[in-house]
Amino acid sequence: DTGVSQNPRHKITKRGQNVTFRCDPISEHNRLYWYRQTLGQGPEFLTYFQNEAQLEKSRLLSDRFSAERPKGSFSTLEIQRTEQGDSAMYLCASSASGRSYEQYFGPGTRLTVT
Amino acid sequence: QKEVEQDPGPLSVPEGAIVSLNCTYSNSAFQYFMWYRQYSRKGPELLMYTYSSGNKEDGRFTAQVDKSSKYISLFIRDSQPSDSATYLCAILNRDDKIIFGKGTRLHILP
């Protein structure tokens, strides 16, 4: 098992463009989480999945953000019409069900919106 | 009041010293407490989690929870330059979500 992976590692885009990030969790983990982290802050929860079901979305997640986990394996996070305020590190984590306290993070995707 | 608060530092200590990192939290109902280490431009790495009160040790790292004062600590013995990173404390709240502190930047001076 190679841990949680995320692609791309870095994305530079112009304001107004759409971007999509991918996360591959640890294979036996059925929970998958998305977080956003800005400079000098801890990660902030965005949304999470139990298998393919999206169970909760933070109010931080505006209508321009959408996440999917179609077959309960990898997940994608899409941001439409990007804004400069979307510039951040987007982190994915996974855990086994019932062990939310034991989340393992991927390396993150750093988004820069110019 | 924020659910978990952490001094951002930076904290600089000489190599070999004992490091003490601390956080406070707001709700006595929290039961799970975690420490993550994050190197620059990398994802957070889980160091350890603790359930309820008491101490937990893993090599040079000891996590301590004092529920009476709502205080959590991480001690690093025999600190090494490779320990230089940001350390994030975190709690699992009643909604089963992890809430992180802002992180403390630690520098170990050779």
PDB file of C-alpha atoms in Angstrom:
ATOM      1  CA  ASP A   1       0.000   0.000   0.000  1.00  0.00           C
ATOM      2  CA  THR A   2       1.469   3.325  -1.065  1.00  0.00           C
ATOM      3  CA  GLY A   3      -0.761   5.584   0.999  1.00  0.00           C
ATOM      4  CA  VAL A   4      -3.012   8.375  -0.205  1.00  0.00           C
ATOM      5  CA  SER A   5      -2.057   9.903  -3.535  1.00  0.00           C
ATOM      6  CA  GLN A   6      -3.204  13.142  -5.137  1.00  0.00           C
ATOM      7  CA  ASN A   7      -2.847  14.546  -8.627  1.00  0.00           C
ATOM      8  CA  PRO A   8      -1.771  16.978  -9.818  1.00  0.00           C
ATOM      9  CA  ARG A   9       0.620  18.171  -7.125  1.00  0.00           C
ATOM     10  CA  HIS A  10       0.510  21.740  -8.353  1.00  0.00           C
ATOM     11  CA  LYS A  11      -1.978  23.528 -10.578  1.00  0.00           C
ATOM     12  CA  ILE A  12      -1.734  27.073 -11.864  1.00  0.00           C
ATOM     13  CA  THR A  13      -4.851  28.410 -13.531  1.00  0.00           C
ATOM     14  CA  LYS A  14      -6.344  31.698 -14.603  1.00  0.00           C
ATOM     15  CA  ARG A  15      -9.324  33.171 -12.835  1.00  0.00           C
ATOM     16  CA  GLY A  16     -12.567  31.896 -14.303  1.00  0.00           C
ATOM     17  CA  GLN A  17     -11.194  28.522 -15.431  1.00  0.00           C
ATOM     18  CA  ASN A  18     -12.383  25.178 -14.102  1.00  0.00           C
ATOM     19  CA  VAL A  19     -10.008  22.784 -12.366  1.00  0.00           C
ATOM     20  CA  THR A  20     -10.311  19.183 -11.232  1.00  0.00           C
ATOM     21  CA  PHE A  21      -8.208  17.339  -8.677  1.00  0.00           C
ATOM     22  CA  ARG A  22      -8.000  13.629  -8.066  1.00  0.00           C
ATOM     23  CA  CYS A  23      -7.478  11.650  -4.863  1.00  0.00           C
ATOM     24  CA  ASP A  24      -6.742   7.935  -4.522  1.00  0.00           C
ATOM     25  CA  PRO A  25      -7.234   6.799  -0.922  1.00  0.00           C
ATOM     26  CA  ILE A  26      -5.660   3.893   0.929  1.00  0.00           C
ATOM     27  CA  SER A  27      -7.331   0.910  -0.702  1.00  0.00           C
ATOM     28  CA  GLU A  28      -9.067  -0.587   2.337  1.00  0.00           C
ATOM     29  CA  HIS A  29     -10.379   2.764   3.616  1.00  0.00           C
ATOM     30  CA  ASN A  30     -14.042   3.455   2.889  1.00  0.00           C
ATOM     31  CA  ARG A  31     -14.029   7.051   4.157  1.00  0.00           C
ATOM     32  CA  LEU A  32     -12.513   9.846   2.111  1.00  0.00           C
ATOM     33  CA  TYR A  33     -12.210  13.489   3.168  1.00  0.00           C
ATOM     34  CA  TRP A  34     -11.353  16.751   1.418  1.00  0.00           C
ATOM     35  CA  TYR A  35      -9.762  19.676   3.258  1.00  0.00           C
ATOM     36  CA  ARG A  36      -8.473  23.086   2.286  1.00  0.00           C
ATOM     37  CA  GLN A  37      -5.420  24.666   3.905  1.00  0.00           C
ATOM     38  CA  THR A  38      -4.228  28.239   3.540  1.00  0.00           C
ATOM     39  CA  LEU A  39      -0.932  29.680   4.730  1.00  0.00           C
ATOM     40  CA  GLY A  40      -0.575  29.760   8.495  1.00  0.00           C
ATOM     41  CA  GLN A  41      -3.776  27.806   9.093  1.00  0.00           C
ATOM     42  CA  GLY A  42      -4.616  24.211   9.856  1.00  0.00           C
ATOM     43  CA  PRO A  43      -6.587  22.164   7.334  1.00  0.00           C
ATOM     44  CA  GLU A  44     -10.307  23.005   7.187  1.00  0.00           C
ATOM     45  CA  PHE A  45     -12.892  20.330   6.467  1.00  0.00           C
ATOM     46  CA  LEU A  46     -14.746  20.606   3.153  1.00  0.00           C
ATOM     47  CA  THR A  47     -16.612  17.338   2.610  1.00  0.00           C
ATOM     48  CA  TYR A  48     -16.424  13.599   3.120  1.00  0.00           C
ATOM     49  CA  PHE A  49     -17.622  10.348   1.615  1.00  0.00           C
ATOM     50  CA  GLN A  50     -18.491   6.995   3.073  1.00  0.00           C
ATOM     51  CA  ASN A  51     -18.000   4.679   0.116  1.00  0.00           C
ATOM     52  CA  GLU A  52     -19.684   6.501  -2.793  1.00  0.00           C
ATOM     53  CA  ALA A  53     -22.105   8.530  -0.639  1.00  0.00           C
ATOM     54  CA  GLN A  54     -21.257  12.141   0.110  1.00  0.00           C
ATOM     55  CA  LEU A  55     -22.387  12.472   3.702  1.00  0.00           C
ATOM     56  CA  GLU A  56     -21.548  16.033   4.604  1.00  0.00           C
ATOM     57  CA  LYS A  57     -20.492  19.296   3.029  1.00  0.00           C
ATOM     58  CA  SER A  58     -19.067  22.270   4.894  1.00  0.00           C
ATOM     59  CA  ARG A  59     -20.620  25.677   4.364  1.00  0.00           C
ATOM     60  CA  LEU A  60     -17.119  26.594   3.134  1.00  0.00           C
ATOM     61  CA  LEU A  61     -17.968  24.592   0.014  1.00  0.00           C
ATOM     62  CA  SER A  62     -19.702  27.052  -2.285  1.00  0.00           C
ATOM     63  CA  ASP A  63     -21.851  26.037  -5.255  1.00  0.00           C
ATOM     64  CA  ARG A  64     -18.768  26.301  -7.463  1.00  0.00           C
ATOM     65  CA  PHE A  65     -17.270  23.272  -5.720  1.00  0.00           C
ATOM     66  CA  SER A  66     -18.371  19.733  -6.410  1.00  0.00           C
ATOM     67  CA  ALA A  67     -16.932  16.421  -5.309  1.00  0.00           C
ATOM     68  CA  GLU A  68     -17.623  12.898  -6.457  1.00  0.00           C
ATOM     69  CA  ARG A  69     -16.563   9.391  -5.554  1.00  0.00           C
ATOM     70  CA  PRO A  70     -18.359   7.396  -8.230  1.00  0.00           C
ATOM     71  CA  LYS A  71     -17.363   3.847  -7.354  1.00  0.00           C
ATOM     72  CA  GLY A  72     -16.307   4.319  -3.777  1.00  0.00           C
ATOM     73  CA  SER A  73     -12.640   4.313  -4.711  1.00  0.00           C
ATOM     74  CA  PHE A  74     -10.968   7.478  -6.035  1.00  0.00           C
ATOM     75  CA  SER A  75     -12.552  10.908  -5.676  1.00  0.00           C
ATOM     76  CA  THR A  76     -12.482  14.108  -7.691  1.00  0.00           C
ATOM     77  CA  LEU A  77     -12.913  17.689  -6.511  1.00  0.00           C
ATOM     78  CA  GLU A  78     -13.907  20.209  -9.160  1.00  0.00           C
ATOM     79  CA  ILE A  79     -13.852  23.971  -8.793  1.00  0.00           C
ATOM     80  CA  GLN A  80     -15.743  25.914 -11.432  1.00  0.00           C
ATOM     81  CA  ARG A  81     -15.066  29.539 -12.341  1.00  0.00           C
ATOM     82  CA  THR A  82     -12.033  29.748 -10.075  1.00  0.00           C
ATOM     83  CA  GLU A  83     -11.404  32.893  -8.055  1.00  0.00           C
ATOM     84  CA  GLN A  84      -8.162  34.159  -6.541  1.00  0.00           C
ATOM     85  CA  GLY A  85      -9.514  33.325  -3.104  1.00  0.00           C
ATOM     86  CA  ASP A  86      -9.549  29.652  -4.115  1.00  0.00           C
ATOM     87  CA  SER A  87      -5.745  29.618  -4.056  1.00  0.00           C
ATOM     88  CA  ALA A  88      -4.834  27.109  -1.347  1.00  0.00           C
ATOM     89  CA  MET A  89      -3.569  23.604  -0.703  1.00  0.00           C
ATOM     90  CA  TYR A  90      -6.306  21.027  -1.246  1.00  0.00           C
ATOM     91  CA  LEU A  91      -5.749  17.951   0.882  1.00  0.00           C
ATOM     92  CA  CYS A  92      -7.339  14.541   0.717  1.00  0.00           C
ATOM     93  CA  ALA A  93      -7.391  12.060   3.595  1.00  0.00           C
ATOM     94  CA  SER A  94      -8.835   8.614   4.156  1.00  0.00           C
ATOM     95  CA  SER A  95      -9.772   6.454   7.104  1.00  0.00           C
ATOM     96  CA  ALA A  96     -11.539   3.251   7.942  1.00  0.00           C
ATOM     97  CA  SER A  97     -15.158   3.604   8.948  1.00  0.00           C
ATOM     98  CA  GLY A  98     -15.456   4.209  12.679  1.00  0.00           C
ATOM     99  CA  ARG A  99     -11.872   5.451  12.886  1.00  0.00           C
ATOM    100  CA  SER A 100     -12.283   9.078  11.887  1.00  0.00           C
ATOM    101  CA  TYR A 101      -9.613   9.981  14.448  1.00  0.00           C
ATOM    102  CA  GLU A 102      -7.061   8.065  12.355  1.00  0.00           C
ATOM    103  CA  GLN A 103      -7.003   9.899   9.051  1.00  0.00           C
ATOM    104  CA  TYR A 104      -4.071   9.639   6.677  1.00  0.00           C
ATOM    105  CA  PHE A 105      -3.370  12.505   4.342  1.00  0.00           C
ATOM    106  CA  GLY A 106      -2.071  12.714   0.822  1.00  0.00           C
ATOM    107  CA  PRO A 107       0.604  15.178  -0.284  1.00  0.00           C
ATOM    108  CA  GLY A 108      -1.950  17.755  -1.385  1.00  0.00           C
ATOM    109  CA  THR A 109      -2.625  19.725  -4.562  1.00  0.00           C
ATOM    110  CA  ARG A 110      -1.436  23.306  -4.442  1.00  0.00           C
ATOM    111  CA  LEU A 111      -3.751  25.548  -6.476  1.00  0.00           C
ATOM    112  CA  THR A 112      -2.644  28.990  -7.624  1.00  0.00           C
ATOM    113  CA  VAL A 113      -5.242  31.159  -9.315  1.00  0.00           C
ATOM    114  CA  THR A 114      -3.776  34.108 -11.212  1.00  0.00           C
TER     115      THR A 114
ATOM    116  CA  GLN B   1     -14.341  30.400  21.368  1.00  0.00           C
ATOM    117  CA  LYS B   2     -12.560  28.216  18.850  1.00  0.00           C
ATOM    118  CA  GLU B   3     -12.757  24.479  19.409  1.00  0.00           C
ATOM    119  CA  VAL B   4      -8.977  24.141  19.514  1.00  0.00           C
ATOM    120  CA  GLU B   5      -6.334  26.811  19.945  1.00  0.00           C
ATOM    121  CA  GLN B   6      -2.613  26.587  19.338  1.00  0.00           C
ATOM    122  CA  ASP B   7       0.212  29.093  19.540  1.00  0.00           C
ATOM    123  CA  PRO B   8       1.656  29.482  16.011  1.00  0.00           C
ATOM    124  CA  GLY B   9       5.213  30.103  17.223  1.00  0.00           C
ATOM    125  CA  PRO B  10       7.790  29.947  15.795  1.00  0.00           C
ATOM    126  CA  LEU B  11       9.539  27.967  18.484  1.00  0.00           C
ATOM    127  CA  SER B  12      13.325  27.562  18.207  1.00  0.00           C
ATOM    128  CA  VAL B  13      15.240  25.136  20.400  1.00  0.00           C
ATOM    129  CA  PRO B  14      18.781  23.711  20.260  1.00  0.00           C
ATOM    130  CA  GLU B  15      19.346  20.172  19.041  1.00  0.00           C
ATOM    131  CA  GLY B  16      18.994  17.606  21.806  1.00  0.00           C
ATOM    132  CA  ALA B  17      16.577  19.679  23.899  1.00  0.00           C
ATOM    133  CA  ILE B  18      13.155  18.510  25.024  1.00  0.00           C
ATOM    134  CA  VAL B  19      10.397  20.236  23.066  1.00  0.00           C
ATOM    135  CA  SER B  20       6.985  20.933  24.551  1.00  0.00           C
ATOM    136  CA  LEU B  21       4.098  21.810  22.220  1.00  0.00           C
ATOM    137  CA  ASN B  22       0.673  22.644  23.603  1.00  0.00           C
ATOM    138  CA  CYS B  23      -2.951  23.250  22.673  1.00  0.00           C
ATOM    139  CA  THR B  24      -6.149  24.044  24.508  1.00  0.00           C
ATOM    140  CA  TYR B  25      -9.622  22.921  23.517  1.00  0.00           C
ATOM    141  CA  SER B  26     -13.069  24.142  24.375  1.00  0.00           C
ATOM    142  CA  ASN B  27     -15.371  21.172  24.904  1.00  0.00           C
ATOM    143  CA  SER B  28     -14.844  18.647  27.686  1.00  0.00           C
ATOM    144  CA  ALA B  29     -16.867  16.101  25.693  1.00  0.00           C
ATOM    145  CA  PHE B  30     -14.077  15.617  23.153  1.00  0.00           C
ATOM    146  CA  GLN B  31     -12.524  12.190  23.496  1.00  0.00           C
ATOM    147  CA  TYR B  32      -9.988  11.838  20.673  1.00  0.00           C
ATOM    148  CA  PHE B  33      -6.912  14.018  20.374  1.00  0.00           C
ATOM    149  CA  MET B  34      -4.375  13.875  17.579  1.00  0.00           C
ATOM    150  CA  TRP B  35      -0.982  15.292  16.677  1.00  0.00           C
ATOM    151  CA  TYR B  36       0.143  15.708  13.089  1.00  0.00           C
ATOM    152  CA  ARG B  37       3.500  16.794  11.715  1.00  0.00           C
ATOM    153  CA  GLN B  38       3.636  18.769   8.475  1.00  0.00           C
ATOM    154  CA  TYR B  39       6.785  19.567   6.545  1.00  0.00           C
ATOM    155  CA  SER B  40       6.772  22.560   4.236  1.00  0.00           C
ATOM    156  CA  ARG B  41       4.589  22.021   1.160  1.00  0.00           C
ATOM    157  CA  LYS B  42       3.690  18.461   2.211  1.00  0.00           C
ATOM    158  CA  GLY B  43       0.557  16.851   3.584  1.00  0.00           C
ATOM    159  CA  PRO B  44       0.098  16.359   7.356  1.00  0.00           C
ATOM    160  CA  GLU B  45       1.471  13.112   8.781  1.00  0.00           C
ATOM    161  CA  LEU B  46      -0.314  11.477  11.714  1.00  0.00           C
ATOM    162  CA  LEU B  47       2.113  11.122  14.632  1.00  0.00           C
ATOM    163  CA  MET B  48      -0.275   9.692  17.190  1.00  0.00           C
ATOM    164  CA  TYR B  49      -3.784   9.816  18.567  1.00  0.00           C
ATOM    165  CA  THR B  50      -4.895   9.565  22.189  1.00  0.00           C
ATOM    166  CA  TYR B  51      -8.236   8.514  23.580  1.00  0.00           C
ATOM    167  CA  SER B  52      -9.462  10.324  26.691  1.00  0.00           C
ATOM    168  CA  SER B  53      -6.890  11.266  29.326  1.00  0.00           C
ATOM    169  CA  GLY B  54      -3.374  10.138  29.997  1.00  0.00           C
ATOM    170  CA  ASN B  55      -0.128   9.688  28.170  1.00  0.00           C
ATOM    171  CA  LYS B  56       0.867   7.834  25.042  1.00  0.00           C
ATOM    172  CA  GLU B  57       4.453   7.265  24.030  1.00  0.00           C
ATOM    173  CA  ASP B  58       5.955   6.404  20.642  1.00  0.00           C
ATOM    174  CA  GLY B  59       9.721   6.517  20.450  1.00  0.00           C
ATOM    175  CA  ARG B  60      10.890  10.056  21.189  1.00  0.00           C
ATOM    176  CA  PHE B  61       7.325  11.408  21.131  1.00  0.00           C
ATOM    177  CA  THR B  62       4.906  11.541  24.074  1.00  0.00           C
ATOM    178  CA  ALA B  63       1.351  12.858  23.825  1.00  0.00           C
ATOM    179  CA  GLN B  64      -0.406  13.936  26.979  1.00  0.00           C
ATOM    180  CA  VAL B  65      -4.032  14.895  27.588  1.00  0.00           C
ATOM    181  CA  ASP B  66      -5.234  16.711  30.699  1.00  0.00           C
ATOM    182  CA  LYS B  67      -9.031  16.733  30.484  1.00  0.00           C
ATOM    183  CA  SER B  68      -9.454  18.666  33.738  1.00  0.00           C
ATOM    184  CA  SER B  69      -7.730  21.692  32.219  1.00  0.00           C
ATOM    185  CA  LYS B  70      -8.614  20.887  28.557  1.00  0.00           C
ATOM    186  CA  TYR B  71      -4.963  20.926  27.638  1.00  0.00           C
ATOM    187  CA  ILE B  72      -3.076  18.669  25.238  1.00  0.00           C
ATOM    188  CA  SER B  73       0.685  18.434  24.879  1.00  0.00           C
ATOM    189  CA  LEU B  74       3.283  16.809  22.685  1.00  0.00           C
ATOM    190  CA  PHE B  75       6.789  16.280  24.019  1.00  0.00           C
ATOM    191  CA  ILE B  76       9.745  15.500  21.774  1.00  0.00           C
ATOM    192  CA  ARG B  77      12.849  14.128  23.486  1.00  0.00           C
ATOM    193  CA  ASP B  78      16.355  14.407  22.066  1.00  0.00           C
ATOM    194  CA  SER B  79      15.136  16.761  19.337  1.00  0.00           C
ATOM    195  CA  GLN B  80      16.810  16.524  15.933  1.00  0.00           C
ATOM    196  CA  PRO B  81      17.052  19.015  13.059  1.00  0.00           C
ATOM    197  CA  SER B  82      14.798  16.640  11.090  1.00  0.00           C
ATOM    198  CA  ASP B  83      12.052  17.387  13.639  1.00  0.00           C
ATOM    199  CA  SER B  84      11.840  20.940  12.263  1.00  0.00           C
ATOM    200  CA  ALA B  85       8.294  21.182  10.917  1.00  0.00           C
ATOM    201  CA  THR B  86       4.854  22.499  11.759  1.00  0.00           C
ATOM    202  CA  TYR B  87       3.032  20.490  14.413  1.00  0.00           C
ATOM    203  CA  LEU B  88      -0.757  20.473  14.291  1.00  0.00           C
ATOM    204  CA  CYS B  89      -2.906  19.447  17.210  1.00  0.00           C
ATOM    205  CA  ALA B  90      -6.422  18.268  16.433  1.00  0.00           C
ATOM    206  CA  ILE B  91      -9.584  17.031  18.102  1.00  0.00           C
ATOM    207  CA  LEU B  92     -12.437  14.858  16.875  1.00  0.00           C
ATOM    208  CA  ASN B  93     -15.604  16.806  17.536  1.00  0.00           C
ATOM    209  CA  ARG B  94     -19.124  15.547  18.231  1.00  0.00           C
ATOM    210  CA  ASP B  95     -19.912  15.594  14.506  1.00  0.00           C
ATOM    211  CA  ASP B  96     -17.095  13.095  13.943  1.00  0.00           C
ATOM    212  CA  LYS B  97     -14.983  15.724  12.191  1.00  0.00           C
ATOM    213  CA  ILE B  98     -11.361  16.613  12.824  1.00  0.00           C
ATOM    214  CA  ILE B  99     -10.797  20.210  13.865  1.00  0.00           C
ATOM    215  CA  PHE B 100      -7.192  21.370  13.614  1.00  0.00           C
ATOM    216  CA  GLY B 101      -5.272  24.035  15.451  1.00  0.00           C
ATOM    217  CA  LYS B 102      -3.333  26.534  13.385  1.00  0.00           C
ATOM    218  CA  GLY B 103      -0.084  24.650  13.926  1.00  0.00           C
ATOM    219  CA  THR B 104       3.149  25.566  15.717  1.00  0.00           C
ATOM    220  CA  ARG B 105       6.277  26.054  13.606  1.00  0.00           C
ATOM    221  CA  LEU B 106       9.224  24.352  15.260  1.00  0.00           C
ATOM    222  CA  HIS B 107      12.886  24.955  14.408  1.00  0.00           C
ATOM    223  CA  ILE B 108      15.584  22.695  15.846  1.00  0.00           C
ATOM    224  CA  LEU B 109      18.912  24.493  15.717  1.00  0.00           C
ATOM    225  CA  PRO B 110      21.973  22.291  14.991  1.00  0.00           C
TER     226      PRO B 110
END
